[in-house]
Each structure stands twice: as structure tokens, then as C-alpha cells.
Coordinates of C-alpha atoms in Angstrom, one line a residue:
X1 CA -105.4 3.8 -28.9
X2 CA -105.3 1.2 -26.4
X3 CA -101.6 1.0 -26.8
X4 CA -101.2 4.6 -25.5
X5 CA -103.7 4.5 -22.8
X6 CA -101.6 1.6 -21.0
X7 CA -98.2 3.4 -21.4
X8 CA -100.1 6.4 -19.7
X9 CA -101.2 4.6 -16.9
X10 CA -97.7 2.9 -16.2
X11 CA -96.4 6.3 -16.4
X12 CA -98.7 7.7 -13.5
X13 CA -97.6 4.1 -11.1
X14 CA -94.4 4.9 -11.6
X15 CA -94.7 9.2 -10.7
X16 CA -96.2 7.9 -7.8
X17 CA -93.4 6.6 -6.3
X18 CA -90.6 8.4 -7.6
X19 CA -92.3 12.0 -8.2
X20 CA -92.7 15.1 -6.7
X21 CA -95.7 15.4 -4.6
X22 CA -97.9 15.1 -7.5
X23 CA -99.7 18.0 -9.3
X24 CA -101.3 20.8 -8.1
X25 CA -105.1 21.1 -9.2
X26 CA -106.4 24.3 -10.6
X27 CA -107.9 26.3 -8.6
X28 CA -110.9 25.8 -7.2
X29 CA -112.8 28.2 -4.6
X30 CA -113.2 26.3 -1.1
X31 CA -117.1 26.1 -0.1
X32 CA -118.7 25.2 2.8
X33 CA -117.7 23.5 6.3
X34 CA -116.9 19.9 6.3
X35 CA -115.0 17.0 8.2
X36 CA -112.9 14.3 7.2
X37 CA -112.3 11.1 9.2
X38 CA -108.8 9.5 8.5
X39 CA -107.6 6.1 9.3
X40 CA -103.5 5.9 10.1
X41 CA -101.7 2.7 9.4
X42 CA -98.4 1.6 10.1
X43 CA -96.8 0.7 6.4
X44 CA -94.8 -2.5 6.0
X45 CA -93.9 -1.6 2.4
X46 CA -92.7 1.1 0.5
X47 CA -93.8 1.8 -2.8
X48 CA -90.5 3.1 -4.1
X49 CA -89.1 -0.5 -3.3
X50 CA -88.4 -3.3 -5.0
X51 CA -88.2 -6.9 -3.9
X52 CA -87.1 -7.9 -0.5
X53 CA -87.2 -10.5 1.5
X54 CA -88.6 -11.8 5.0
X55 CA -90.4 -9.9 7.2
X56 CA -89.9 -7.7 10.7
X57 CA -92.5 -6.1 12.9
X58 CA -90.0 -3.9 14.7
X59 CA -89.1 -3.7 18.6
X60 CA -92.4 -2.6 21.0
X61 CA -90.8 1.2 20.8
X62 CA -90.2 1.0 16.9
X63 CA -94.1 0.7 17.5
X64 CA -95.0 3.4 20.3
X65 CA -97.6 6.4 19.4
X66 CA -97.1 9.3 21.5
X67 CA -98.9 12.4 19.7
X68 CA -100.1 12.5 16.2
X69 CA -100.4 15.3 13.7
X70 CA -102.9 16.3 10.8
X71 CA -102.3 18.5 8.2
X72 CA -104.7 19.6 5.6
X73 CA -103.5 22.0 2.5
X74 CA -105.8 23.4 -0.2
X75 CA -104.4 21.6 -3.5
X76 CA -105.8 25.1 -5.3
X77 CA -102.5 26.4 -6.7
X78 CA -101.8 27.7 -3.1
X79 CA -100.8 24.4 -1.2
X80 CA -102.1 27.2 2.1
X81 CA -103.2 25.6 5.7
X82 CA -106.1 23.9 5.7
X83 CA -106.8 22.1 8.6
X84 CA -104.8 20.8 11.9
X85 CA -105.3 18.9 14.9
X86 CA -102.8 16.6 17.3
X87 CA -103.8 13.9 18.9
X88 CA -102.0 12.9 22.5
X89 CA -102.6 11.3 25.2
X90 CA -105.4 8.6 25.0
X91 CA -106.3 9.9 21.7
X92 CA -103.1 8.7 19.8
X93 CA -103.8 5.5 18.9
X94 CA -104.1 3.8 15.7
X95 CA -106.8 1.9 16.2
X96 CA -109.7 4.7 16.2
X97 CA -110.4 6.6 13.2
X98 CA -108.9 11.1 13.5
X99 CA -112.2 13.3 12.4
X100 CA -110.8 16.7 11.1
X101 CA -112.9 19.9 10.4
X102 CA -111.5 21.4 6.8
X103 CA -113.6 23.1 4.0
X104 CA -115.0 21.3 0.9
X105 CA -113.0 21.5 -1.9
X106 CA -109.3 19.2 -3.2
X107 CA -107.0 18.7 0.4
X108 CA -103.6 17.1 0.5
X109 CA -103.5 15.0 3.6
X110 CA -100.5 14.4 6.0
X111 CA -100.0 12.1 9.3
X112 CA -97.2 12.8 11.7
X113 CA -96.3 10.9 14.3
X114 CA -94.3 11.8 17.5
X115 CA -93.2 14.8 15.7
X116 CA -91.6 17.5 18.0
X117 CA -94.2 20.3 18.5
X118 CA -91.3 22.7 17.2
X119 CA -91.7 20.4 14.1
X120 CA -95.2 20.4 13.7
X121 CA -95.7 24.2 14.1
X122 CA -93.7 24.4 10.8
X123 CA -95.6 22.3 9.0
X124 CA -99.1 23.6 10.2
X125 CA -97.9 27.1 8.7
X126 CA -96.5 26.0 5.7
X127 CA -96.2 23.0 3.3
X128 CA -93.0 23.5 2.0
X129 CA -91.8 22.9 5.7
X130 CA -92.1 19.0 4.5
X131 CA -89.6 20.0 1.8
X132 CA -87.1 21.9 3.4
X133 CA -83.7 20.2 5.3
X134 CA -84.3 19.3 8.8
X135 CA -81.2 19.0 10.6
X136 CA -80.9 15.4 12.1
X137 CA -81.3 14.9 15.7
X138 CA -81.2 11.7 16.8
X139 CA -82.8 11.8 19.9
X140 CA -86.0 13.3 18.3
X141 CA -85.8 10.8 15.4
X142 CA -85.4 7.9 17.8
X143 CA -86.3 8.3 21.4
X144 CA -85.4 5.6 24.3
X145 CA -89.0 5.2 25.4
X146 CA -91.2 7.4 23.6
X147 CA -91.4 5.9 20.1
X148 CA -89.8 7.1 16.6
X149 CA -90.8 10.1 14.1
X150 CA -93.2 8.7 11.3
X151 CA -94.3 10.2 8.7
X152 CA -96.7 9.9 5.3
X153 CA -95.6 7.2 2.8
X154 CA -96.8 8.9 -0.2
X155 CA -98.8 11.6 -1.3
X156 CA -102.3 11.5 0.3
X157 CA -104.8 13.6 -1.5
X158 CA -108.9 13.7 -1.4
X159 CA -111.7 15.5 -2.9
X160 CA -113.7 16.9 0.3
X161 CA -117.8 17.0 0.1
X162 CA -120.1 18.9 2.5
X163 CA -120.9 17.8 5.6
X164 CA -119.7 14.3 7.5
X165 CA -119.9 13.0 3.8
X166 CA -119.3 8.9 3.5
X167 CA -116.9 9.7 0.7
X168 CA -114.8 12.0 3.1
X169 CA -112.3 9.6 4.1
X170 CA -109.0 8.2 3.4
X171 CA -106.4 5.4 4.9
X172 CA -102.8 7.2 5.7
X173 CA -100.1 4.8 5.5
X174 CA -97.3 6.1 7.8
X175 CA -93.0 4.8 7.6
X176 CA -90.4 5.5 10.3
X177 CA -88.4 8.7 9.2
X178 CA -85.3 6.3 10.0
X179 CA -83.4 3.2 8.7
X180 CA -81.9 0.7 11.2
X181 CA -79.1 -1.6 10.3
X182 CA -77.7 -4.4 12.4
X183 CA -74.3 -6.7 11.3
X184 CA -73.8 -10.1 13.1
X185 CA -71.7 -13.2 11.7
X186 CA -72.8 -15.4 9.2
X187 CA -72.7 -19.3 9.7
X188 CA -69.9 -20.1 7.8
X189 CA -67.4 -17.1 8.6
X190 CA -63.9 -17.9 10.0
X191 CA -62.0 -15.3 11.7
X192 CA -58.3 -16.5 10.1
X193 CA -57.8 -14.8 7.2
X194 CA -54.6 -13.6 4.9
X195 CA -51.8 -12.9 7.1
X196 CA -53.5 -13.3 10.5
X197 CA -57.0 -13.3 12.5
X198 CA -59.1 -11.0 13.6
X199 CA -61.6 -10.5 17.0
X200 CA -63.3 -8.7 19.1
X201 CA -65.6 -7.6 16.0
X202 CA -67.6 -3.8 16.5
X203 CA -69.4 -1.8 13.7
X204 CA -71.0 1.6 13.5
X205 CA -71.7 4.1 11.1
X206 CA -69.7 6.2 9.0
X207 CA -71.3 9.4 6.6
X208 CA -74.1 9.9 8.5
X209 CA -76.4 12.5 6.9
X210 CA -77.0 15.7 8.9
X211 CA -80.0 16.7 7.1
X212 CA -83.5 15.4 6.7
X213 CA -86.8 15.3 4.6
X214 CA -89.8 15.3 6.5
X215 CA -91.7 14.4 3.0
X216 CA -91.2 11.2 1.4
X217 CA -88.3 11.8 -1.4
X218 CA -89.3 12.3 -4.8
X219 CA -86.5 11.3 -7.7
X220 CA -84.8 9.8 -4.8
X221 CA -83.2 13.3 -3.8
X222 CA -82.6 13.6 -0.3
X223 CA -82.2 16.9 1.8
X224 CA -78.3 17.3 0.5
X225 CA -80.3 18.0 -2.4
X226 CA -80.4 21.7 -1.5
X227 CA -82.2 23.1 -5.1
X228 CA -85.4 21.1 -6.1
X229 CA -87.4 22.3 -8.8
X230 CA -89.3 19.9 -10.5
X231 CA -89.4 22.4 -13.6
X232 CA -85.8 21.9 -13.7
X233 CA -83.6 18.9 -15.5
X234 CA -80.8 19.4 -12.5
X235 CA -80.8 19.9 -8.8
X236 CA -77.6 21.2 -7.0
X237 CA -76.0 18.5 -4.6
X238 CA -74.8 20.0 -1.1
X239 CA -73.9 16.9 0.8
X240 CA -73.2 17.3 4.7
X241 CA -71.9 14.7 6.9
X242 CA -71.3 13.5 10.7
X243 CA -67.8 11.4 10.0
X244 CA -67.6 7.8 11.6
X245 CA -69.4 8.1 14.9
X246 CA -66.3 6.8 17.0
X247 CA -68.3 6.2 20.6
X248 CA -70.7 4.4 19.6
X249 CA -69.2 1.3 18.1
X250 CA -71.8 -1.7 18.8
X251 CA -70.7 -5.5 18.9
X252 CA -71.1 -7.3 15.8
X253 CA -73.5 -10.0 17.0
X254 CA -72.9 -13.8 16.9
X255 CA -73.8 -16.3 14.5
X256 CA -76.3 -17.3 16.4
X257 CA -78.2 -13.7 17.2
X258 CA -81.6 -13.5 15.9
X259 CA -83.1 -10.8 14.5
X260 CA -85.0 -10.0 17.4
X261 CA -81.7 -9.8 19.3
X262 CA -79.2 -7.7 17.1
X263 CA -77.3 -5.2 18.1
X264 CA -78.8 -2.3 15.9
X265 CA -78.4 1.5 14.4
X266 CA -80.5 3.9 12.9
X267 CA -79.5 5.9 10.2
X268 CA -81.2 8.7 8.3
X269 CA -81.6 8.8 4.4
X270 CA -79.2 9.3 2.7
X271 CA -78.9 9.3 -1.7
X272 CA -76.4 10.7 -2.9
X273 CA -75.8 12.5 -6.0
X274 CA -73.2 9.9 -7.8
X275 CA -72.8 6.8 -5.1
X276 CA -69.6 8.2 -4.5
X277 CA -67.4 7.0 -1.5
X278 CA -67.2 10.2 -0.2
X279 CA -71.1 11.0 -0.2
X280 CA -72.9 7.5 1.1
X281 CA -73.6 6.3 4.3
X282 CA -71.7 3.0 5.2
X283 CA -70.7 1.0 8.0
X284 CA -67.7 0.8 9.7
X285 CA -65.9 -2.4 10.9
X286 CA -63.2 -2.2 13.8
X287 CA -61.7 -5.8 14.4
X288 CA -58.3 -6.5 16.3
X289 CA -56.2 -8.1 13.5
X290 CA -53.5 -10.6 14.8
X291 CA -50.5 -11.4 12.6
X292 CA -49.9 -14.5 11.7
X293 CA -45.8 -14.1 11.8
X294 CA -43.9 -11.3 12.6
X295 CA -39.9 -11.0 12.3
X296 CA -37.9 -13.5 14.3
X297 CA -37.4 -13.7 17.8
X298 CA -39.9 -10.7 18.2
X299 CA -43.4 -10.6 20.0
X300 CA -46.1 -7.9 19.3
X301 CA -46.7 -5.4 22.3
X302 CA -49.0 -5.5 25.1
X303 CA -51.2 -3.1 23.4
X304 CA -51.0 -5.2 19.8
X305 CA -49.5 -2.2 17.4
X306 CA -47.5 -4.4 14.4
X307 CA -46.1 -2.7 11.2
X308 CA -46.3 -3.7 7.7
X309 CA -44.0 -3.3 5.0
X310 CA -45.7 -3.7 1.6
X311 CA -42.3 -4.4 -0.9
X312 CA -42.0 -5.1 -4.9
X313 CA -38.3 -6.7 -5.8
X314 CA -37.3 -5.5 -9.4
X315 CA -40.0 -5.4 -12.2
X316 CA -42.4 -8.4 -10.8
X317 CA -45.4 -6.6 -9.6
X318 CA -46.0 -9.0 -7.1
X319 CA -45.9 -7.3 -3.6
X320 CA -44.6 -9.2 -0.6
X321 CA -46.3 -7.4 2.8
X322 CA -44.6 -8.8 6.0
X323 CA -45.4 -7.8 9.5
X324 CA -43.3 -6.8 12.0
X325 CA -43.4 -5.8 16.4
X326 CA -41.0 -3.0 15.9
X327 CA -40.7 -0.1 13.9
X328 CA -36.4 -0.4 13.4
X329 CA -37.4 -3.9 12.4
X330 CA -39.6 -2.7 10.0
X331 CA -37.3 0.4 8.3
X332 CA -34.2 -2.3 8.0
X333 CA -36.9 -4.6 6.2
X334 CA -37.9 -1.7 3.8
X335 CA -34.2 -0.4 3.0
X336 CA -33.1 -4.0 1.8
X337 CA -31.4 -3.4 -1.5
X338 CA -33.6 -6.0 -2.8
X339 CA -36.3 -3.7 -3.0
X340 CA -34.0 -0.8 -4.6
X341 CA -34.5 0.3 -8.5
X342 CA -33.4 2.9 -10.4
X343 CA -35.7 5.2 -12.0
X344 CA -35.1 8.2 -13.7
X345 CA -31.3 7.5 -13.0
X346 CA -31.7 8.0 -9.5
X347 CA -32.3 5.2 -6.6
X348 CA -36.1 4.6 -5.5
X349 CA -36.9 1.9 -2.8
X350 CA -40.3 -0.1 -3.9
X351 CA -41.5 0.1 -0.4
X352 CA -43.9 1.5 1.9
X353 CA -44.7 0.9 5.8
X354 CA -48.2 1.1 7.0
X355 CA -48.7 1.5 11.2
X356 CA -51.9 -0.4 12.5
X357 CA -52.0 1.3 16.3
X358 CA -53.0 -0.9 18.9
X359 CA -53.6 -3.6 16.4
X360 CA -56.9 -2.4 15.1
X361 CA -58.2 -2.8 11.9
X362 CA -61.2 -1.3 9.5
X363 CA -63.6 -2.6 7.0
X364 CA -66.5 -0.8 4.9
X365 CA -70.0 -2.3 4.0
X366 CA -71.8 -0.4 1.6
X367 CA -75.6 -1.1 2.4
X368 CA -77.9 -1.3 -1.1
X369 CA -75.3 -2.0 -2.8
X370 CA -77.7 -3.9 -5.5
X371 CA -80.5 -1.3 -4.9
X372 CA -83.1 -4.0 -3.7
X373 CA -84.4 -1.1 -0.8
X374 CA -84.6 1.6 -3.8
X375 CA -83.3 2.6 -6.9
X376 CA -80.5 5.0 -5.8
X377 CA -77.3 2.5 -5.6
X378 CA -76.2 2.3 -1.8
X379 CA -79.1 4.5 -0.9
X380 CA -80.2 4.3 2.0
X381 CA -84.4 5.0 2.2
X382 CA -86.3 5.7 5.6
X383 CA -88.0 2.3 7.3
X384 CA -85.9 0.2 5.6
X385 CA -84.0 -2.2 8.0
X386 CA -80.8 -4.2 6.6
X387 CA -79.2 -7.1 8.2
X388 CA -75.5 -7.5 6.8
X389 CA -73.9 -11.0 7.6
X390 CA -69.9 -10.8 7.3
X391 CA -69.5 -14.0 5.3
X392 CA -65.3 -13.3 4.8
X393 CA -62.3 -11.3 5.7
X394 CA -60.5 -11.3 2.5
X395 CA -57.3 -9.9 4.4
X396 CA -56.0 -7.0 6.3
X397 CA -58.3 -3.5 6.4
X398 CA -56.9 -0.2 6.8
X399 CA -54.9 0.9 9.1
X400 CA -57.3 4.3 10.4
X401 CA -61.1 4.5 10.6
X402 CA -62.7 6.5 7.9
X403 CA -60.7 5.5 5.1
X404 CA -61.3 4.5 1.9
X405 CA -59.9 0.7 0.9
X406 CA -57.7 1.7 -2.0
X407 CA -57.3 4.7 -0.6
X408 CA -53.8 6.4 0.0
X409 CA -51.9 5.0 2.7
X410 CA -54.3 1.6 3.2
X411 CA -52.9 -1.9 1.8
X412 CA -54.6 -1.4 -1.6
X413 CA -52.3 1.9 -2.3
X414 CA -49.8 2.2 0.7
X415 CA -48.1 4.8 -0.9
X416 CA -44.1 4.9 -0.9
X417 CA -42.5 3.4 -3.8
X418 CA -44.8 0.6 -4.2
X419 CA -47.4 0.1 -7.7
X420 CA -50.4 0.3 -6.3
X421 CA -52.3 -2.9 -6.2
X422 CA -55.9 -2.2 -6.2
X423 CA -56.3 1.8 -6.1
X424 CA -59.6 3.4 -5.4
X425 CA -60.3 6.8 -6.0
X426 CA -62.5 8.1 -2.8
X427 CA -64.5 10.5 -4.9
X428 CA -65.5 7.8 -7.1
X429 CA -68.4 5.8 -7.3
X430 CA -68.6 3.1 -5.0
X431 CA -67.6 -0.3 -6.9
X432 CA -70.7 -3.0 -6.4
X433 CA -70.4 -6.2 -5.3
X434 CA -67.2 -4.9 -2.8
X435 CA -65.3 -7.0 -5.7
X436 CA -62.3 -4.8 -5.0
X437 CA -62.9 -4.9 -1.2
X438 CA -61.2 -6.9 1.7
X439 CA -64.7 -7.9 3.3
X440 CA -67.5 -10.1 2.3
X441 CA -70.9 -10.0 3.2
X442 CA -74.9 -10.5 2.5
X443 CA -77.2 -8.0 3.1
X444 CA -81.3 -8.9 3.3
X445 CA -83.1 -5.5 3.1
X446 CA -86.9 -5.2 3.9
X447 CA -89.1 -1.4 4.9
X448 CA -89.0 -2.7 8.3
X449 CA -89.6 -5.8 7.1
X450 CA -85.7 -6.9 6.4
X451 CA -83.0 -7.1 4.0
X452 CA -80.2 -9.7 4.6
X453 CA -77.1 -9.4 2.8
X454 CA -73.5 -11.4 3.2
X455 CA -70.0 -9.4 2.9
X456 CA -66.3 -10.5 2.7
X457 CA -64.3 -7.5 4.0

């Protein structure tokens, strides 16, 4: 009997991290007036995560209280309204105790913080408002001055007695609706890698999600998640996504930035259905990349745009990739007869010529990649700040932002008449480790709090 009653109880931890919003009581008829008194925390941890490492407090804004919102909900069957009240002004602050007026009776209980009004008003009239996509707007998630949207950690619920009642209240933990990320160098990176150097390093984000939870996730679904039913063994998966943000590239900090000091993003949550490359959230390096040699007698342009040609001669699989300043250079390299085979009885060149404009050059970091922040792999889960350290540049990126490594037309699979050396298919699952990628790092992930990891890229 004992047995059973300790595989019960691990059962209940665990819904309460990765569950729906627990279950809904029978109901039971509200009685007489009452008041609740809340206390509101700022949560370092998440439940839903597992280990991490080191430990962040966040900028003075990361911290700022604005306005804060209560919500009470009868947990009767009904989930209806219960009680509301926002705070503002001198009254939000953490540091006093919120008294509420609600009805006796089983309440689900919510904190907000620095929620749009717009925002609130939906979830005063309605619980599933917590549930439902939010579209993502960055300037409400993350103002300049005036503090970021927090909300709930978990599911809050408490059985309400009559009167100011010393049983009526309850300690709200509260996360940041938003993760940040930051990328600097790590001690031992050198910028020469295979076939030339790169500088001038930038990052930003790629696959940001447009679409929001309010509610902490339950099964790790996010908002692309558009059909939750917990009654249900399936969801349907609806992902939408802002592409690489192009203007606002950030420098990749120095070796020796602190974490105080780096250059950081925020991103929304983001799991997706199958990790696929298609559906996460990533970063994207840009770097200048500098051939080492280029045809004789030739310098690159002012503006730094070089050509490879990737070539296999005969059956070896061996590809030689050599760079070049000018395009005719390049198309005389790729028609050598040297490279020429005959397949199918008819004459097919084992070449293929990639452009890098300007000289720039592109890298992915997945972030998660071992699922330390949460058990979706490259997940990325709201309060959760990760600190990637670019440890290696295993070689040249790809030629155009926003593409997959392995992808068509990058040095892993440049196309033409050449056997693909390390294909990736950009609807499949992301590969962990970056084992098959051309950058190298470490990432430490904490909930705002800090997760460091190292990448070769």
C-alpha cells in the first residue's frame, strides 16, 4: 500500500509542473464576503526546470513594478471572475502584502505584473484569456524604462474562509514572460579557422515566435499550439514566425564582458512541436570571413565578396573548396576537365560555386540544445536567461542569413554536381550537440539566474 501511495505522490510533483492548470473542483456554492491578502515574489526558479547553474538577479529594469493585477476565479466547474484589483502607483510594490475582497469558497489566484490594461481587461472577464495566443509585442513585453510583463509561475489555488481569515493567504511567485540571451567569446576562441578568419562578430535572433501564453505552459506547448484539450492525446501545431530580425544585430561581446555587461536579447517562448529547424528559435551569427588564399595574382574587393568553388575529381569523395576575388576566376576553376565525369553517358561537372556578398558569413546556435532550461529540446521557456560562449569556428558558414547549415546551397550541400558532404534536412529535427555544425559553443542556462553554454560554429 505504501508502494502505491509514493508513486501517487510523484505523480502529482510532476503534473504540477508540466500539467494543465490543475483540476477543477466540484462545485461548490460561494458563501459569504471575504478578503484575501497575497504576498507577490519575484521567482528565481522555475519548477519545470532542471539543473542550472550560477546565478543572475537581472538589470534594475528586469526588476521595475509599474502596476500589478489580481485575478480571482471560482474553481466551481465555472473557472467565472471572481475578484480584481490593480495596484499602481505607490501601491505596486512587492514589499507590502495585496488584500483582495472575493467570496468564500475554492479561488484560483493570478498576479500580473506591468500587464497592458488592454491585457488585463481580458483576463478579468475571462480565464481562458490566460490560454489563448497573445500576439507578441515587444515593446509591451519589454519596455525601455518601465519594467517587463510578469506573470504567475504555476498554478496558485486556495480554499477562501469568511471574514479577514488567518488562513486566507497565499505567496505568488511571479517569472518574466520573456527569455533573454546574450553571446560573447569564450577565453580560448581564435578567430583563424579552416580556410580563413573571421571578425567583426554580431548575433541576433532568428524564428522568433509571434504568439504568446500569458499562462505558464502546461506539456510544454506553447501558443503555436493552437488546439489544447487536455482530454485529448494530440494538440494541433500551428507554428508562426518573425524570420531573422536583420536590424537589430548586436555585437558579440568580448572575452572579457561580464555578465553584467553583455550585449543581450529577449525572446519569447518558444517549443515546438518536433525541434525541427524550421520551427525553433535560434541565434544567428553574422561574422566577416576573410580567405586565407584566393587565386593568384588576385585581391578581394573593397567591399570583401569572394567565391567558392566546392569540386570532387573522379570517384574520391573528397571535396576541394578554393576561394576566389572574381567570379570568371571562379567559372574557369569549376569547368576544369578534372572535375568532369560521365554519368548516365552524358558529361556532368562535380562542381558547385557558392557567392558570399560582401564577405559576410552565418552561423546557428541552437539554445537548450541539452534541455537543462526544460524538457522540450532547444525550447526556449520564459525567465530563462542563456549565455552562449562561441568556443570555435569549425570553418566557413553559409553564404545568406536564415539558412540552414546543410542546407541547399550552403558548404554542407552547395548543390551543383557535388555529393553532398554533410546534408541537413531543414524540416528535420535539430541534431544536438551542433556535431554536424560549423560552430562551437557552451551555453549556461539559469530562470534568470543563468545558463552558460560553449559553441564551435
Amino acid at each position: 500500500m505504501k508502494k502505491y501511495t509514493i508513486i501517487a505522490l510523484a505523480g502529482l510533483t510532476l503534473a504540477s509542473c508540466k500539467k494543465q492548470e490543475g483540476s477543477i473542483n466540484p462545485v461548490t456554492p460561494e458563501g459569504k464576503d471575504a478578503t484575501i491578502t497575497l504576498s507577490i515574489t519575484s521567482a528565481a526558479n522555475i519548477g519545470t526546470y532542471a539543473s542550472t547553474s550560477g546565478s543572475h538577479d537581472g538589470t534594475a529594469n528586469e526588476k521595475v513594478v509599474k502596476t500589478i493585477d489580481v485575478f480571482l476565479y471560482n474553481e466551481d466547474g465555472t473557472l467565472s471572475p471572481a475578484g480584481y484589483k490593480r495596484f499602481s502607483e505607490g501601491e505596486a510594490d512587492l514589499t507590502t502584502p495585496k488584500t483582495i475582497a472575493t467570496k468564500t469558497g475554492p479561488k484560483r489566484i493570478y498576479v500580473g505584473i506591468n500587464l497592458p490594461l488592454s491585457l488585463a481587461n481580458l483576463l478579468k472577464d475571462n480565464y481562458q484569456a490566460m490560454q489563448t495566443p497573445y500576439a507578441v509585442n515587444m515593446n509591451e513585453l519589454a519596455t525601455a524604462t518601465n519594467g517587463l510583463m510578469m506573470f504567475n509561475q504555476g498554478l496558485a489555488s486556495l480554499e477562501i474562509k469568511e471574514g479577514n481569515h488567518a488562513d486566507n493567504k497565499i505567496t505568488i511567485p511571479v517569472t518574466r514572460l520573456l527569455a533573454k540571451a546574450g553571446v560573447m567569446q569564450h577565453e580560448n576562441l581564435s578567430l583563424n579557422t579552416q580556410g580563413g578568419s573571421v571578425s567583426n562578430l554580431q548575433y541576433t535572433i532568428g524564428q522568433r515566435n509571434k504568439n504568446i501564453f500569458v499562462g505558464h505552459l502546461y506539456d510544454f506547448k506553447d501558443a503555436n499550439w493552437t488546439y489544447i484539450d487536455p482530454k485529448l492525446a494530440a494538440a494541433e501545431y500551428n507554428a508562426a514566425f518573425t524570420g531573422v530580425l536583420s536590424t537589430d544585430y548586436k555585437p558579440v561581446d568580448a572575452k572579457t564582458a561580464t555578465t553584467e555587461t553583455l550585449n543581450t536579447v529577449y525572446i519569447p517562448e518558444n517549443t515546438s512541436e518536433k525541434s525541427e529547424h524550421s520551427q525553433v528559435t535560434y541565434i544567428q551569427v553574422k561574422t566577416k570571413f576573410t580567405p586565407a588564399k584566393i587565386e593568384a595574382g588576385a585581391t578581394l574587393p573593397a567591399d570583401g565578396t569572394f567565391y567558392v568553388v566546392f569540386g570532387q575529381i573522379g570517384t574520391d569523395p573528397y571535396i576541394h573548396q578554393l576561394y576566389f576575388a572574381s567570379k570568371d576566376a571562379a567559372d574557369t576553376e569549376a569547368a576544369k576537365d578534372k572535375y568532369k565525369v560521365i554519368k548516365n553517358g552524358e558529361p556532368v561537372f562535380q562542381t558547385a560555386i557558392l557567392t558570399y556578398n560582401q564577405g559576410l558569413c552565418y552561423y546557428r546556435l541552437y539554445l537548450n540544445e541539452d534541455q537543462a532550461a526544460g524538457a522540450n529540446k532547444v525550447g526556449i521557456f520564459r525567465n530563462t536567461f542563456f549565455k552562449a560562449q562561441i568556443s570555435k569556428f569549425n570553418g566557413l558558414g553559409t553564404p545568406l542569413e536564415g539558412q540552414v547549415p546543410g542546407g541547399s546551397g550552403t558548404p554542407g550541400n552547395p548543390g551543383g554536381g557535388v555529393t553532398p558532404p554533410r546534408p541537413v534536412d531543414p524540416e528535420g529535427p535539430v541534431n544536438p550537440g551542433n556535431l554536424d555544425a560549423s560552430i562551437e559553443a557552451t551555453i549556461t542556462i539559469t530562470p534568470w539566474t543563468l545558463i552558460t553554454s560553449e559553441h564551435e560554429i
